[in-house]
PDB file of C-alpha atoms in Angstrom:
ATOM      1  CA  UNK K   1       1.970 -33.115   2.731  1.00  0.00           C
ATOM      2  CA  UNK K   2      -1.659 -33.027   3.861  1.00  0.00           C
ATOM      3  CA  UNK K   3      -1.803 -29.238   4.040  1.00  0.00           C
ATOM      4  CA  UNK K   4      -0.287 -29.357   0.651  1.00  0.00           C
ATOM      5  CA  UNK K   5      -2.832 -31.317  -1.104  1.00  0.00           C
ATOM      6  CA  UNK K   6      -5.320 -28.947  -0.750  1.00  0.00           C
ATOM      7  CA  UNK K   7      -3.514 -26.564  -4.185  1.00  0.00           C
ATOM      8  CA  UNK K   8      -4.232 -29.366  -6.317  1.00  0.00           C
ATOM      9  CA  UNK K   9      -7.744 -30.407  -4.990  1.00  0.00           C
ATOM     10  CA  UNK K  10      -8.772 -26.796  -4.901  1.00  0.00           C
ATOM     11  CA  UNK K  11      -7.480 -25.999  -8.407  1.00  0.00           C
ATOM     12  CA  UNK K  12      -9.481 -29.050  -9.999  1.00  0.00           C
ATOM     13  CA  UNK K  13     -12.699 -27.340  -7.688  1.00  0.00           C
ATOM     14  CA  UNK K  14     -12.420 -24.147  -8.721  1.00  0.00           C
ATOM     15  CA  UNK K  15     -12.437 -26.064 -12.775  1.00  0.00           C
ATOM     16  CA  UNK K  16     -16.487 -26.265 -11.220  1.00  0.00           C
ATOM     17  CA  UNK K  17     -17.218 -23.525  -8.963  1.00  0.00           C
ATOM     18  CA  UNK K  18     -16.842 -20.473  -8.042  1.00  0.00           C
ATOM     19  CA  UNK K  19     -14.120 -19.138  -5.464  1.00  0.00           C
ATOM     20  CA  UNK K  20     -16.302 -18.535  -2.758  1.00  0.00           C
ATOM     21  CA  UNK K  21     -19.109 -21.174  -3.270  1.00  0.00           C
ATOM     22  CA  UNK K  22     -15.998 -23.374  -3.053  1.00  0.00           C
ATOM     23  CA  UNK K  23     -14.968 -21.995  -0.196  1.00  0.00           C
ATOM     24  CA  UNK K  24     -18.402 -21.689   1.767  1.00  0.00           C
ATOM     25  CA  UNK K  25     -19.088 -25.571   1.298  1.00  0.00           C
ATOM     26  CA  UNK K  26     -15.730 -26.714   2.353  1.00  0.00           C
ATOM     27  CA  UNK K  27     -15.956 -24.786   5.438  1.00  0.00           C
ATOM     28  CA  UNK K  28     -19.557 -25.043   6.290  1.00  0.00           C
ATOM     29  CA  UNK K  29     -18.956 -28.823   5.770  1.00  0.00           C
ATOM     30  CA  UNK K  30     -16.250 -29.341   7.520  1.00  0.00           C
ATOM     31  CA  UNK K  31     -17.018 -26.839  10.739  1.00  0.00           C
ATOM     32  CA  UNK K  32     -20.116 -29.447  11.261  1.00  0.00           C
ATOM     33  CA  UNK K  33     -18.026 -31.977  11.169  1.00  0.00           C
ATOM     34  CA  UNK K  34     -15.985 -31.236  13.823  1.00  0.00           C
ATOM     35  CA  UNK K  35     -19.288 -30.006  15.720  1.00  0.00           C
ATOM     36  CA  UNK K  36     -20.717 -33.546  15.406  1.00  0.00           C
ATOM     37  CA  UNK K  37     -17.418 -35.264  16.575  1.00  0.00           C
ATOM     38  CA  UNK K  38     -17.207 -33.058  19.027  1.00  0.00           C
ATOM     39  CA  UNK K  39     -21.122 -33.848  20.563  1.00  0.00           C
ATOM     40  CA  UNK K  40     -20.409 -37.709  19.921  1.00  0.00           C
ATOM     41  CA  UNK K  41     -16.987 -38.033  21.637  1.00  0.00           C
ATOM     42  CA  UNK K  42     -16.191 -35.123  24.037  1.00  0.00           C
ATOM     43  CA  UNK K  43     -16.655 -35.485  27.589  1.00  0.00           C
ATOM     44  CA  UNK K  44     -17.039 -32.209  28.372  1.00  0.00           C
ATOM     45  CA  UNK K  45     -19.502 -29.063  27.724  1.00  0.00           C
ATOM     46  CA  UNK K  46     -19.591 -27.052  24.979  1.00  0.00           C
ATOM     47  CA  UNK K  47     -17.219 -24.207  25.209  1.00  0.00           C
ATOM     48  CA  UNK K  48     -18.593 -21.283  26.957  1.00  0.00           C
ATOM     49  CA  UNK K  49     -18.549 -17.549  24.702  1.00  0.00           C
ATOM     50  CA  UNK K  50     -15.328 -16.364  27.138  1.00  0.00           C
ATOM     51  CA  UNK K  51     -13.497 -19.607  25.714  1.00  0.00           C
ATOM     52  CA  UNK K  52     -14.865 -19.907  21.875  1.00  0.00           C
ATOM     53  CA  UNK K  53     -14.562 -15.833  21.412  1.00  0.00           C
ATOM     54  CA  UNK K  54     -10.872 -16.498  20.737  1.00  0.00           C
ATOM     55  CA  UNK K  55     -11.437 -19.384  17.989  1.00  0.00           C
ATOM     56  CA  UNK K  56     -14.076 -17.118  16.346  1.00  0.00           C
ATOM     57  CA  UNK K  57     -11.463 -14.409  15.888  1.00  0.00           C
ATOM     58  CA  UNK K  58      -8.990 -16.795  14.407  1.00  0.00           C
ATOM     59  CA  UNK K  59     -11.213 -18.350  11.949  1.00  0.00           C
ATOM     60  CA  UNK K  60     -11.867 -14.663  10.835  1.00  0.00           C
ATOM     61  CA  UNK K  61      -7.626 -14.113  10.600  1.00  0.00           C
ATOM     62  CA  UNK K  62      -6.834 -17.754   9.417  1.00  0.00           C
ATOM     63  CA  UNK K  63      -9.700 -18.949   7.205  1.00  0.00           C
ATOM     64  CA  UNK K  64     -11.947 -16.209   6.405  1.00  0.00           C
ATOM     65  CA  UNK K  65      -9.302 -13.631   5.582  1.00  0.00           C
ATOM     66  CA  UNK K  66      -6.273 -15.957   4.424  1.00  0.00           C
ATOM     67  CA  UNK K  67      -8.328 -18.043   1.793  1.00  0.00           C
ATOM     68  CA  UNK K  68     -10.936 -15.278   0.979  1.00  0.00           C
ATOM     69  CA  UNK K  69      -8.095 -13.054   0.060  1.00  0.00           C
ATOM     70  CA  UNK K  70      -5.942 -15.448  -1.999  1.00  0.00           C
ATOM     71  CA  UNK K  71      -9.242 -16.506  -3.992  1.00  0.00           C
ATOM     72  CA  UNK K  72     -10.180 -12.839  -4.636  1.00  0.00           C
ATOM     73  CA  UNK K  73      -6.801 -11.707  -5.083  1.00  0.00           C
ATOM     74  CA  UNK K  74      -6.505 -14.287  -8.204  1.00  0.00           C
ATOM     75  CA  UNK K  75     -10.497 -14.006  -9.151  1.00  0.00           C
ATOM     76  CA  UNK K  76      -9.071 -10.182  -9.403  1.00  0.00           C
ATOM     77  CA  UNK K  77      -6.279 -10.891 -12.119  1.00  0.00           C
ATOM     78  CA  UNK K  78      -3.363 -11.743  -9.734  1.00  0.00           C
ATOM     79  CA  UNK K  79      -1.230 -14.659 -11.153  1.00  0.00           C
ATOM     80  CA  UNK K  80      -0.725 -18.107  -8.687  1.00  0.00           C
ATOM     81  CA  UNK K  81       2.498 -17.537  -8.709  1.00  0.00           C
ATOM     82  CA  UNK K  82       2.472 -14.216  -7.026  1.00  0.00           C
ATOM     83  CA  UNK K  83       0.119 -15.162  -4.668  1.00  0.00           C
ATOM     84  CA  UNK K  84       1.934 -18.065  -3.727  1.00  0.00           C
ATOM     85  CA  UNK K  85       5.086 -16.257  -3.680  1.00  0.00           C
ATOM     86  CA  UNK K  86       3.544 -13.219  -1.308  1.00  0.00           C
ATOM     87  CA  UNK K  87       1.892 -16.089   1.233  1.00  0.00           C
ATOM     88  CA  UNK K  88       5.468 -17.558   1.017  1.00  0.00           C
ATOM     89  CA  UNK K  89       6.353 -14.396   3.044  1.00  0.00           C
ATOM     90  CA  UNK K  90       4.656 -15.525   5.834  1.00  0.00           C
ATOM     91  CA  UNK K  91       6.856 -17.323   8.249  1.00  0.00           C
ATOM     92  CA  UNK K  92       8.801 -13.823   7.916  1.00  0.00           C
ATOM     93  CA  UNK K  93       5.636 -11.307   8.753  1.00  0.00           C
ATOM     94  CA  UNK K  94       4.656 -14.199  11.489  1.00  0.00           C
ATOM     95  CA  UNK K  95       8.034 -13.157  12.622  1.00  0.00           C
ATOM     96  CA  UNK K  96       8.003  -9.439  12.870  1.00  0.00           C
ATOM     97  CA  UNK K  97       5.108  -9.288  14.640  1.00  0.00           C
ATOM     98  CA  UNK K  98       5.798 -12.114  16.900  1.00  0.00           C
ATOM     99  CA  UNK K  99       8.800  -9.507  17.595  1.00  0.00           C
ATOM    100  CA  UNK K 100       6.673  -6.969  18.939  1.00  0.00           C
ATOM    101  CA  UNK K 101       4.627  -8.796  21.003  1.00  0.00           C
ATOM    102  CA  UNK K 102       7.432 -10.145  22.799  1.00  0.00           C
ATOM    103  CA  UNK K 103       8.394 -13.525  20.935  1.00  0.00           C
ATOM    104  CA  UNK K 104      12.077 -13.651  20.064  1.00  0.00           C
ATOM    105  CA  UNK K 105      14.565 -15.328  17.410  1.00  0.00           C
ATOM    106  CA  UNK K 106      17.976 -15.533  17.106  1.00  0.00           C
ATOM    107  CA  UNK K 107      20.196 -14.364  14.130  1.00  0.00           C
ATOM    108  CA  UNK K 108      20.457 -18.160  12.759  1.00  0.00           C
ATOM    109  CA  UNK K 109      16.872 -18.568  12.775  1.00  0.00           C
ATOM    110  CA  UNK K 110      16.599 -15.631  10.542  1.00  0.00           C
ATOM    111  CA  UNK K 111      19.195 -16.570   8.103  1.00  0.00           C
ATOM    112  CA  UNK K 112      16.720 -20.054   8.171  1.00  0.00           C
ATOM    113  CA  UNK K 113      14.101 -18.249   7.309  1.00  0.00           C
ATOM    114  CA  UNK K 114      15.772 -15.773   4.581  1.00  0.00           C
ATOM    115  CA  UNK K 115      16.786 -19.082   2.826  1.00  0.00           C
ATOM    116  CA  UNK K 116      12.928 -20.700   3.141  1.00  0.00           C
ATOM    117  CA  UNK K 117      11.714 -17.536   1.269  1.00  0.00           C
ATOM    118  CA  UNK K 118      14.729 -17.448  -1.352  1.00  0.00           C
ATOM    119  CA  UNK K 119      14.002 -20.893  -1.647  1.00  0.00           C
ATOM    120  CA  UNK K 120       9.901 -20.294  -2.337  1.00  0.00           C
ATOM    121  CA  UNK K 121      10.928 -17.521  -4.382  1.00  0.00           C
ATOM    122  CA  UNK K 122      12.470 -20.313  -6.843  1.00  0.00           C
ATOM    123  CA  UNK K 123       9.867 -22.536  -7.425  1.00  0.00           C
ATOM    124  CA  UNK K 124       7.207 -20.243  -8.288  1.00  0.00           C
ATOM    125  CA  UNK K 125       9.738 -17.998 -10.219  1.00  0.00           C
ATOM    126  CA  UNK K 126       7.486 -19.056 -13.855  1.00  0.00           C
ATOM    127  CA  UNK K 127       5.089 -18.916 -12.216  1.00  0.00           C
ATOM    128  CA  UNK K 128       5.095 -14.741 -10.991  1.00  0.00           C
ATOM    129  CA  UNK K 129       3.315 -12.650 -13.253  1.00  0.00           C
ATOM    130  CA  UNK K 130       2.937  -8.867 -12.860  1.00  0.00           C
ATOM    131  CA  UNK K 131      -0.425  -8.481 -15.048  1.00  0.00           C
ATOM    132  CA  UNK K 132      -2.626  -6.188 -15.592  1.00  0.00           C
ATOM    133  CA  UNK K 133      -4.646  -7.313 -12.386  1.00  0.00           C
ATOM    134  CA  UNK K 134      -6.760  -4.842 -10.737  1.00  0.00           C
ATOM    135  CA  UNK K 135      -5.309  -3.053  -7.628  1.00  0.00           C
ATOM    136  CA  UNK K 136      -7.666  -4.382  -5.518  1.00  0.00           C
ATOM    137  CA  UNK K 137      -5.794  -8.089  -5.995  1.00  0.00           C
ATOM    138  CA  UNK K 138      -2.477  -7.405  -4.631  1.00  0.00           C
ATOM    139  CA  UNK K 139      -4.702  -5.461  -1.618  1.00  0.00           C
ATOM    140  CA  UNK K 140      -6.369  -8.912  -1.446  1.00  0.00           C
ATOM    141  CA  UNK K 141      -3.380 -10.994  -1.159  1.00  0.00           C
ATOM    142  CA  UNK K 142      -1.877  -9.137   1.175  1.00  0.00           C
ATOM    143  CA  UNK K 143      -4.949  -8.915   3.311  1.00  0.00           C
ATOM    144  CA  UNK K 144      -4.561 -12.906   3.152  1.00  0.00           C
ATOM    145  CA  UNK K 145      -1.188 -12.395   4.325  1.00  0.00           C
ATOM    146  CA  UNK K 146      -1.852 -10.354   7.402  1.00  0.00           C
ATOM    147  CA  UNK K 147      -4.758 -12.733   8.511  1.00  0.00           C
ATOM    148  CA  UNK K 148      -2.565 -16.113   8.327  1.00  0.00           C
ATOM    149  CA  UNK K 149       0.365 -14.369  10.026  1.00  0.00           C
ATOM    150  CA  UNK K 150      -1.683 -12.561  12.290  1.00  0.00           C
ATOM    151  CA  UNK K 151      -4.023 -15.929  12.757  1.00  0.00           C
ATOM    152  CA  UNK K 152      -1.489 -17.621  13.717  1.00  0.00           C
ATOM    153  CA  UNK K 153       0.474 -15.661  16.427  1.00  0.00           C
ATOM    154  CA  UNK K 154      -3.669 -15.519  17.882  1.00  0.00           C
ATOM    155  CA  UNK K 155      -4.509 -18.850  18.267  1.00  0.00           C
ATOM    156  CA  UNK K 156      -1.021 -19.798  19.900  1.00  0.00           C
ATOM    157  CA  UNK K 157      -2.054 -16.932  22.133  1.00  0.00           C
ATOM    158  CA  UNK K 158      -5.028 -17.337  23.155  1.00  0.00           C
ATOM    159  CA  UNK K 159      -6.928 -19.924  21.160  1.00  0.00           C
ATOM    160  CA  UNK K 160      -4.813 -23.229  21.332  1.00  0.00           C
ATOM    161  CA  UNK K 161      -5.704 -24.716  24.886  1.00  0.00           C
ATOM    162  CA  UNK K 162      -9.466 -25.364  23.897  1.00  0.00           C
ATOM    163  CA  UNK K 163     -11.062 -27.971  23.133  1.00  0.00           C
ATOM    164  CA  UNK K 164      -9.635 -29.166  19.174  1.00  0.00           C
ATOM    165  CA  UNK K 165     -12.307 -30.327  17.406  1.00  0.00           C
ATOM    166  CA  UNK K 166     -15.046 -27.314  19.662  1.00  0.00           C
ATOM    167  CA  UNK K 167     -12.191 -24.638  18.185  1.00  0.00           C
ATOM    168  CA  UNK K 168     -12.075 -26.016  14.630  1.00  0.00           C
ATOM    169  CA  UNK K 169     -15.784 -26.510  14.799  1.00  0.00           C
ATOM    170  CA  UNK K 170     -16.146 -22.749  15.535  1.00  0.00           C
ATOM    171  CA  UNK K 171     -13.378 -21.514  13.250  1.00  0.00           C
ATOM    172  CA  UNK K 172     -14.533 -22.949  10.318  1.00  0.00           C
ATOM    173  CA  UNK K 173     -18.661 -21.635  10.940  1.00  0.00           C
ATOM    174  CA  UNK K 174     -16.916 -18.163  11.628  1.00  0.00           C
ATOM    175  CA  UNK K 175     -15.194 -18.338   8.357  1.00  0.00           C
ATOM    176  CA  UNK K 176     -18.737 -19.724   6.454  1.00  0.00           C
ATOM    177  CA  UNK K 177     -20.773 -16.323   7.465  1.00  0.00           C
ATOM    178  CA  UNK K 178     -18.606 -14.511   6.973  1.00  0.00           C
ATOM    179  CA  UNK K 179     -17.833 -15.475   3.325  1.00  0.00           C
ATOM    180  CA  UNK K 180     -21.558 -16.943   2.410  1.00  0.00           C
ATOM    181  CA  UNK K 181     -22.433 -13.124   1.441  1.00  0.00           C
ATOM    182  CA  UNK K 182     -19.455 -13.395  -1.215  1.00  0.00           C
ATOM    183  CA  UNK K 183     -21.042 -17.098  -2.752  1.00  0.00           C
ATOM    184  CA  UNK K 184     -24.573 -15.390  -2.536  1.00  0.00           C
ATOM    185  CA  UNK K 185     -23.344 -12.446  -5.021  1.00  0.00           C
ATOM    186  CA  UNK K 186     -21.303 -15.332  -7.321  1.00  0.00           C
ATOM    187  CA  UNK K 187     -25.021 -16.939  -7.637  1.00  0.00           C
ATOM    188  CA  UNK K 188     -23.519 -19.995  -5.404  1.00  0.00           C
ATOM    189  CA  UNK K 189     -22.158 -21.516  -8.952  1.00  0.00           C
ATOM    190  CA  UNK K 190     -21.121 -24.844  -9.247  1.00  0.00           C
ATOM    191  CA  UNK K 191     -21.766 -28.204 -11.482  1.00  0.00           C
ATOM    192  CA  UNK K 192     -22.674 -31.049 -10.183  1.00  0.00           C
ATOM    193  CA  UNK K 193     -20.197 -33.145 -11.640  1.00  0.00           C
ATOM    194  CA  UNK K 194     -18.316 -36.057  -9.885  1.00  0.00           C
ATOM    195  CA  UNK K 195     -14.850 -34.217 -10.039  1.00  0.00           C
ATOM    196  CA  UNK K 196     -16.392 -31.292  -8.246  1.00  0.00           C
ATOM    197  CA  UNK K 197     -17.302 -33.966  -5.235  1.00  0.00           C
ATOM    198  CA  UNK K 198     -14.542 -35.598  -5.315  1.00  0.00           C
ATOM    199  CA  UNK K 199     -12.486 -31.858  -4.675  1.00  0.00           C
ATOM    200  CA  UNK K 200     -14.941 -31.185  -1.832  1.00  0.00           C
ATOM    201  CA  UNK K 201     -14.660 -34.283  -0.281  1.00  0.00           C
ATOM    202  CA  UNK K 202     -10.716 -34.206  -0.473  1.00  0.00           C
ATOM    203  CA  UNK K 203     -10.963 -30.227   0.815  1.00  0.00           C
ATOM    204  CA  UNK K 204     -13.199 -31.683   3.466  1.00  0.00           C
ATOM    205  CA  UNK K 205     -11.743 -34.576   4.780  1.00  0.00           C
ATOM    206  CA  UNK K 206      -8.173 -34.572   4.261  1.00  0.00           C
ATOM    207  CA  UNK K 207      -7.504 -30.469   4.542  1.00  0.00           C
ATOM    208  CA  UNK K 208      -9.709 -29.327   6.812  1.00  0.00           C
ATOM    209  CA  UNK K 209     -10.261 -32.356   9.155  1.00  0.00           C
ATOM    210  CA  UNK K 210      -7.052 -34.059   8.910  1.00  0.00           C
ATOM    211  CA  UNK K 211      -4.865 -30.996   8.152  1.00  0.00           C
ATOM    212  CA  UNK K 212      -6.150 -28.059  10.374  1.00  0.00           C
ATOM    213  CA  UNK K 213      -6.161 -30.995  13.312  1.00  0.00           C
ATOM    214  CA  UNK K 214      -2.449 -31.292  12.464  1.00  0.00           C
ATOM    215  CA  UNK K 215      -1.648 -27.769  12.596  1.00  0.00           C
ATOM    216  CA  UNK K 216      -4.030 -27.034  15.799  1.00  0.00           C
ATOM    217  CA  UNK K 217      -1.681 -29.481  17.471  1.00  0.00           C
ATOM    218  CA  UNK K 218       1.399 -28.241  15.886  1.00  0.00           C
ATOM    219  CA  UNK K 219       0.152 -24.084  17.360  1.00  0.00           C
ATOM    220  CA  UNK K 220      -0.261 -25.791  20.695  1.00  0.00           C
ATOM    221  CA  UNK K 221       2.206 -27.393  21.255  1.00  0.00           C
ATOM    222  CA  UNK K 222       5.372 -25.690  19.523  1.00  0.00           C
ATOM    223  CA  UNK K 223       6.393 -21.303  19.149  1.00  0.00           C
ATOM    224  CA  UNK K 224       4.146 -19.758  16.334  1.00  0.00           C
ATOM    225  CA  UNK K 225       7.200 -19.035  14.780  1.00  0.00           C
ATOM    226  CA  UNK K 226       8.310 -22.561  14.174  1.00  0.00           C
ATOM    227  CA  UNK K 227       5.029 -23.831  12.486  1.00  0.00           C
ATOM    228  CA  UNK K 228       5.195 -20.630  10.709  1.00  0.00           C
ATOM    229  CA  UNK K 229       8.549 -21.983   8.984  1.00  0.00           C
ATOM    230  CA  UNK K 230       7.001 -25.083   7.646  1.00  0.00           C
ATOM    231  CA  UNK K 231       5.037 -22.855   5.617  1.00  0.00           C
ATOM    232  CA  UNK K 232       8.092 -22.417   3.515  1.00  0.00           C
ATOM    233  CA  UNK K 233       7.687 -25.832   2.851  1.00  0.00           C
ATOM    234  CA  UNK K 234       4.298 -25.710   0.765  1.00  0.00           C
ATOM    235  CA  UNK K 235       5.061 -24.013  -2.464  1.00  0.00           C
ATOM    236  CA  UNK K 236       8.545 -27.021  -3.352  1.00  0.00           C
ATOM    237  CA  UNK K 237       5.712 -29.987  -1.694  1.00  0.00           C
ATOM    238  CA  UNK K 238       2.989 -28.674  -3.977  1.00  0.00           C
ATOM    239  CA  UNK K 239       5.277 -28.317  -7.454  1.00  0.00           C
ATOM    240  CA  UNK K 240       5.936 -32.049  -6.250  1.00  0.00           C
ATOM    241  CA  UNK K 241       2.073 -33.174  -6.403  1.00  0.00           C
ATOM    242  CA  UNK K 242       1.264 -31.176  -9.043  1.00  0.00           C
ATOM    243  CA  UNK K 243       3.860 -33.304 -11.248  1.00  0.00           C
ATOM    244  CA  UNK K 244       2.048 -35.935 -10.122  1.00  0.00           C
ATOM    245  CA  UNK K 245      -1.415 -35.230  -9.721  1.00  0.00           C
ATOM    246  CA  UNK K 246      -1.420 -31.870 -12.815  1.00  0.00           C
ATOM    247  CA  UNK K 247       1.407 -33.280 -15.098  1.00  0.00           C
ATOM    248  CA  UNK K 248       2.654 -29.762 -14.521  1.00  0.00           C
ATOM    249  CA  UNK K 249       6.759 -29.672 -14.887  1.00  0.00           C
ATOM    250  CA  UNK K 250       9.131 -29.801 -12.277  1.00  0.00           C
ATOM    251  CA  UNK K 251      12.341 -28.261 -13.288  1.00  0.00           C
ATOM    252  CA  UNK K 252      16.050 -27.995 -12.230  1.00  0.00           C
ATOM    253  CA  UNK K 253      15.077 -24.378 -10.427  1.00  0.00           C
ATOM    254  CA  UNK K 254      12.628 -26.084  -8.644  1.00  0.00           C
ATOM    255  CA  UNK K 255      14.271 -28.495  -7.068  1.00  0.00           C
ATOM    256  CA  UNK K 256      17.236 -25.776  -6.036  1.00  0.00           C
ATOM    257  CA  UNK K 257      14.275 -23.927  -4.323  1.00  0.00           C
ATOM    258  CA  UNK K 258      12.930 -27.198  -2.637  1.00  0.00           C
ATOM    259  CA  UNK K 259      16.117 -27.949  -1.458  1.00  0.00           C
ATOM    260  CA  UNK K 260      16.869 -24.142  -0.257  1.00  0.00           C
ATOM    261  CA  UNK K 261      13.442 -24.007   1.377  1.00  0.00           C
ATOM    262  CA  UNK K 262      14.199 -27.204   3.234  1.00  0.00           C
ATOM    263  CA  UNK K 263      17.314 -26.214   4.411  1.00  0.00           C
ATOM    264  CA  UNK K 264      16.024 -23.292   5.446  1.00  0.00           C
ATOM    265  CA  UNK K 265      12.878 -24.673   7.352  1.00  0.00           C
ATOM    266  CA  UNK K 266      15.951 -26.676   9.015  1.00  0.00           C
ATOM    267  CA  UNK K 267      17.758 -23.871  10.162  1.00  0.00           C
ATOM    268  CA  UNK K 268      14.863 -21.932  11.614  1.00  0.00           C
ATOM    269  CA  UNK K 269      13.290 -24.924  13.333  1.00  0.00           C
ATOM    270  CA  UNK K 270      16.017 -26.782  14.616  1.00  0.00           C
ATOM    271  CA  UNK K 271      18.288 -24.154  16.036  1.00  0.00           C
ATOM    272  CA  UNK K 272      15.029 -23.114  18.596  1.00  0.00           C
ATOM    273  CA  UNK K 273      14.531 -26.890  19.278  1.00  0.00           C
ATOM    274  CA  UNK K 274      18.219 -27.222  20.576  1.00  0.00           C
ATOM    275  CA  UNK K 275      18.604 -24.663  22.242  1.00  0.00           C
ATOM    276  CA  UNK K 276      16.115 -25.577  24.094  1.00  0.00           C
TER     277      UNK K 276
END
């Protein structure tokens, strides 16, 4: 629900900003946040370059390429819907390459997740449009792709036993150089309006703060390939708030998907958690 928040917040910024400008203050805002919480409650050092080398790299897979690809992908001409629907493969590509690098599933779990994606697949179904975009978006997107899935599998590798707030801290300054270049060359647009605030502050504090906290803990403490499946989750819980929060419609198809997805995030979670 938190994560999920974040479409219709970040659609209402991007009504008053740029993509990137967007993204650079969110991040840049929130990384000091956690840097400050971090200096006024943790009882330890700062994290030496051995241990934050690892964060660094997954802010580059799982901020900096993930969001910087979806918002160029669609600055580029690709519709929402497709870039919702090829993000929506990622449980599956999470998957695959958890294969190779020795992280297993069963058959059931893989059923799970060929129902999550059928069932993403349906809710942003008016949503796909194959325009006239330039090639470069659909490279975009799926460069988005490989850096969630491939964030992901990281930080439950290597970057989930540090500190939480020292790793967000560095993941989200990671992601703000390297995507500050991009909101130099937009001109760093955006009005200074109150709904423009009022996105940044809900990007801010409720996605990045309270969300990324909840999904650090979720990396550390469960397989990559289970928090991957909840993933298939956020396309049916966002057509949900954006009923609420965009008046946009939420039809029969949709709800099929949000149950399919649901069942599927089910199947692919649950099986792993009993058999264990």
């Amino acid at each position: 629900m938190l994560w999920c928040t974040g479409y219709p917040a970040g659609k209402i910024g991007l009504d008053h900003a740029a993509p990137f400008t967007l993204l650079t203050i969110r991040f840049s805002l929130a990384g000091m946040a956690y840097a400050v919480l971090f200096l006024l409650f943790a009882k330890q050092r700062w994290p030496s370059w051995q241990e934050s080398r690892h964060s660094i790299v997954t802010g580059f897979l799982s901020l900096a390429l993930q969001f910087g690809g979806v918002y160029l992908g669609i600055a580029l001409g690709a519709s929402a819907g497709l870039a919702a629907l090829i993000i929506g493969v990622m449980p599956i590509v999470t998957a695959v390459i958890g294969h190779f690098v020795g992280a297993t599933m069963r058959a059931i779990q893989w059923i799970g997740f060929a129902l999550g994606f059928a069932g993403v697949a349906l809710v942003v179904s008016d949503k796909v449009e194959i325009a006239d975009a330039h090639w470069g978006a659909y490279v975009a997107l799926l460069v988005g792709l490989i850096g969630i899935s491939a964030g992901t599998l990281y930080q439950k590798r290597f970057a989930s036993a540090i500190d939480l707030r020292a790793g967000l801290a560095l993941q989200h300054l990671c992601a703000t150089v390297v995507l500050v270049p991009f909101a130099i060359y937009e001109g760093f647009r955006f009005d200074a309006t109150p709904a423009f605030y009022g996105s940044i502050a809900w990007l801010v504090l409720i996605n990045s703060l309270a969300g990324f906290a909840l999904l650090f803990m979720l990396i550390r403490r469960g397989a990559a390939t289970q928090v991957a499946a909840l993933f298939f989750l956020m396309p049916p819980v966002t057509a949900v708030l954006n009923y609420f929060v965009l008046a946009e419609r939420f039809t029969p198809i949709k709800v099929a998907g949000f149950v399919l997805a649901a069942l599927g995030v089910y199947i692919g979670t649950r099986t792993a958690a009993a058999r264990r």
